[in-house]
Amino acid sequence: MRYVARVEVSLKPGLLDPQGKAIEGSLPALGWSNVSDVRVGKYVRLVVDATDLEAATTQVGDMSRRLLSNPVIEDAVIREVVEDAVGNGRA
Amino acid sequence: MRYVARVEVSLKPGLLDPQGKAIEGSLPALGWSNVSDVRVGKYVRLVVDATDLEAATTQVGDMSRRLLSNPVIEDAVIREVVEDAVGNGRA
């Protein structure tokens, strides 16, 4: 069975995020001065071929820690693991 | 009222994603050969000060199109806009 997983990787709170600061700095020029705390991270979407949802979720958790994120400075959050609907798996 | 928004920005389907291909290529070496269709994008989390949820959502949509993504090659999806709980807004 194919499962689609979405993982969000972001810098741990407190670490300097220059990309987020850059976005925050350019928002007032576009007329938005009510935005704060902008943080930018990575978003990874992948398809896992696993026997069941639990196996897929466990594997995605392992991959998040070992490859997709640097656990020293980043947090990885699995946002979703769902069975692949027809066509959804196409990249 | 403060609202926390999460936006995912990813390359449109069909566009070449070298970062995703690189991840896909290194997975077998770690023992995972059942993963495909890896796509990497950006994840943006921000705090908007707005009068209500609707105003916040509308503004995040505008920001996604005008600043956070390049609509020609990227899709931006607002994953969540929720009222900020105490402490959640801290970056």
Short mmCIF file of C-alpha atoms in Angstrom, two decimals:
data_model
loop_
_atom_site.label_atom_id
_atom_site.label_comp_id
_atom_site.label_asym_id
_atom_site.label_seq_id
_atom_site.Cartn_x
_atom_site.Cartn_y
_atom_site.Cartn_z
CA MET A 1 0.00 0.00 0.00
CA ARG A 2 1.23 3.49 -0.86
CA TYR A 3 1.11 6.17 1.81
CA VAL A 4 1.68 9.88 1.31
CA ALA A 5 3.53 11.59 4.18
CA ARG A 6 4.07 15.28 4.83
CA VAL A 7 6.88 16.35 7.16
CA GLU A 8 7.67 19.86 8.36
CA VAL A 9 11.21 20.60 9.48
CA SER A 10 11.88 23.86 11.29
CA LEU A 11 14.68 25.39 13.29
CA LYS A 12 14.33 24.92 17.02
CA PRO A 13 12.84 27.91 18.88
CA GLY A 14 15.48 30.43 19.89
CA LEU A 15 17.81 29.76 16.97
CA LEU A 16 18.41 32.65 14.60
CA ASP A 17 16.37 32.35 11.39
CA PRO A 18 17.76 34.85 8.84
CA GLN A 19 15.33 33.80 6.11
CA GLY A 20 12.37 34.43 8.42
CA LYS A 21 13.81 37.79 9.44
CA ALA A 22 14.22 38.74 5.76
CA ILE A 23 10.56 37.97 5.08
CA GLU A 24 9.52 39.86 8.21
CA GLY A 25 11.58 42.84 7.07
CA SER A 26 9.99 43.04 3.64
CA LEU A 27 6.37 42.72 4.78
CA PRO A 28 5.92 46.37 5.91
CA ALA A 29 6.98 47.56 2.42
CA LEU A 30 4.04 45.57 1.02
CA GLY A 31 1.63 47.13 3.51
CA TRP A 32 1.58 44.42 6.16
CA SER A 33 2.95 45.67 9.44
CA ASN A 34 0.96 43.32 11.67
CA VAL A 35 3.07 40.21 11.16
CA SER A 36 5.69 38.85 13.55
CA ASP A 37 7.58 35.69 14.47
CA VAL A 38 8.17 34.54 10.90
CA ARG A 39 10.05 31.24 10.79
CA VAL A 40 11.01 29.41 7.63
CA GLY A 41 11.67 25.71 7.44
CA LYS A 42 11.53 22.81 5.03
CA TYR A 43 8.53 20.91 3.87
CA VAL A 44 9.00 17.36 2.60
CA ARG A 45 6.35 15.29 0.91
CA LEU A 46 7.03 11.67 0.02
CA VAL A 47 5.40 8.39 -0.82
CA VAL A 48 6.18 5.26 1.20
CA ASP A 49 5.30 1.75 0.13
CA ALA A 50 4.46 -0.03 3.39
CA THR A 51 2.27 -2.83 4.67
CA ASP A 52 0.14 -0.63 6.89
CA LEU A 53 -0.25 2.90 8.22
CA GLU A 54 1.67 2.16 11.42
CA ALA A 55 4.71 0.81 9.56
CA ALA A 56 4.63 3.81 7.23
CA THR A 57 4.42 6.28 10.13
CA THR A 58 7.27 4.59 12.01
CA GLN A 59 9.47 4.65 8.94
CA VAL A 60 8.70 8.31 8.22
CA GLY A 61 9.61 9.14 11.82
CA ASP A 62 12.96 7.32 11.45
CA MET A 63 13.68 9.04 8.14
CA SER A 64 12.80 12.44 9.61
CA ARG A 65 15.34 11.98 12.39
CA ARG A 66 18.13 10.35 10.37
CA LEU A 67 17.96 12.11 7.01
CA LEU A 68 15.40 14.87 6.66
CA SER A 69 16.38 16.91 9.71
CA ASN A 70 19.35 17.70 11.89
CA PRO A 71 17.97 16.87 15.36
CA VAL A 72 20.58 19.07 17.02
CA ILE A 73 19.14 22.28 15.59
CA GLU A 74 15.86 21.28 13.95
CA ASP A 75 12.49 19.88 14.90
CA ALA A 76 10.75 17.51 12.48
CA VAL A 77 6.98 17.13 12.73
CA ILE A 78 5.02 14.52 10.79
CA ARG A 79 1.93 16.42 9.74
CA GLU A 80 0.13 13.66 7.94
CA VAL A 81 0.46 10.07 6.75
CA VAL A 82 -2.46 9.01 4.58
CA GLU A 83 -3.20 6.29 2.10
CA ASP A 84 -2.41 7.43 -1.42
CA ALA A 85 -5.48 8.21 -3.48
CA VAL A 86 -5.26 7.52 -7.20
CA GLY A 87 -2.92 10.01 -8.82
CA ASN A 88 -1.90 11.72 -5.59
CA GLY A 89 1.46 9.97 -5.58
CA ARG A 90 2.57 11.58 -8.82
CA ALA A 91 5.31 14.10 -8.27
CA MET B 1 -6.06 38.95 18.32
CA ARG B 2 -2.95 36.98 17.37
CA TYR B 3 -3.28 34.14 14.90
CA VAL B 4 -0.63 31.55 14.05
CA ALA B 5 -0.54 30.52 10.40
CA ARG B 6 1.33 27.67 8.73
CA VAL B 7 1.94 27.80 4.98
CA GLU B 8 3.49 25.12 2.81
CA VAL B 9 5.11 26.18 -0.46
CA SER B 10 6.07 23.50 -2.97
CA LEU B 11 7.12 23.32 -6.59
CA LYS B 12 4.25 22.65 -8.97
CA PRO B 13 3.88 19.01 -10.08
CA GLY B 14 6.02 18.17 -13.07
CA LEU B 15 8.79 20.64 -12.28
CA LEU B 16 12.20 19.16 -11.57
CA ASP B 17 13.00 19.03 -7.85
CA PRO B 18 16.75 18.33 -7.45
CA GLN B 19 16.62 18.49 -3.65
CA GLY B 20 13.89 15.85 -3.57
CA LYS B 21 15.83 13.69 -6.01
CA ALA B 22 18.93 13.97 -3.80
CA ILE B 23 16.97 12.77 -0.76
CA GLU B 24 15.43 9.96 -2.80
CA GLY B 25 18.88 8.92 -3.99
CA SER B 26 20.33 8.67 -0.52
CA LEU B 27 17.48 6.72 1.06
CA PRO B 28 18.48 3.26 -0.29
CA ALA B 29 21.94 3.65 1.29
CA LEU B 30 20.19 3.98 4.65
CA GLY B 31 18.13 0.86 4.03
CA TRP B 32 14.92 2.43 2.74
CA SER B 33 14.22 1.44 -0.83
CA ASN B 34 10.44 1.75 -0.65
CA VAL B 35 10.22 5.54 -0.90
CA SER B 36 9.37 7.51 -4.03
CA ASP B 37 8.09 10.89 -5.21
CA VAL B 38 10.09 12.93 -2.71
CA ARG B 39 9.37 16.66 -3.09
CA VAL B 40 10.95 19.37 -0.97
CA GLY B 41 9.43 22.77 -0.41
CA LYS B 42 9.35 25.58 2.09
CA TYR B 43 7.43 25.75 5.31
CA VAL B 44 6.57 29.17 6.72
CA ARG B 45 5.10 29.79 10.14
CA LEU B 46 4.08 33.30 11.14
CA VAL B 47 1.94 35.27 13.56
CA VAL B 48 -0.63 37.77 12.28
CA ASP B 49 -2.32 40.37 14.41
CA ALA B 50 -5.85 40.62 12.97
CA THR B 51 -9.38 41.41 14.11
CA ASP B 52 -10.77 37.97 13.34
CA LEU B 53 -9.91 34.59 11.82
CA GLU B 54 -11.32 35.50 8.41
CA ALA B 55 -9.23 38.67 8.12
CA ALA B 56 -6.14 36.72 9.20
CA THR B 57 -6.76 33.95 6.66
CA THR B 58 -7.36 36.42 3.83
CA GLN B 59 -4.16 38.26 4.65
CA VAL B 60 -2.11 35.05 4.84
CA GLY B 61 -3.49 34.06 1.42
CA ASP B 62 -2.42 37.43 -0.03
CA MET B 63 1.02 37.18 1.54
CA SER B 64 1.45 33.63 0.24
CA ARG B 65 0.79 34.73 -3.32
CA ARG B 66 2.69 38.03 -3.26
CA LEU B 67 5.71 37.29 -1.09
CA LEU B 68 6.06 33.73 0.18
CA SER B 69 5.75 31.92 -3.14
CA ASN B 70 6.37 32.41 -6.82
CA PRO B 71 2.94 31.54 -8.27
CA VAL B 72 4.48 30.79 -11.67
CA ILE B 73 6.35 27.73 -10.44
CA GLU B 74 5.10 27.15 -6.89
CA ASP B 75 1.91 26.24 -5.09
CA ALA B 76 1.25 27.75 -1.66
CA VAL B 77 -1.15 25.96 0.67
CA ILE B 78 -2.37 27.46 3.94
CA ARG B 79 -2.35 24.47 6.26
CA GLU B 80 -3.67 26.16 9.35
CA VAL B 81 -4.67 29.50 10.82
CA VAL B 82 -5.44 29.28 14.52
CA GLU B 83 -5.74 31.63 17.43
CA ASP B 84 -2.43 31.95 19.23
CA ALA B 85 -2.34 30.14 22.54
CA VAL B 86 -0.20 31.65 25.29
CA GLY B 87 3.45 31.28 24.40
CA ASN B 88 2.90 29.75 20.97
CA GLY B 89 3.75 32.97 19.23
CA ARG B 90 7.30 32.98 20.53
CA ALA B 91 9.82 32.31 17.83
#
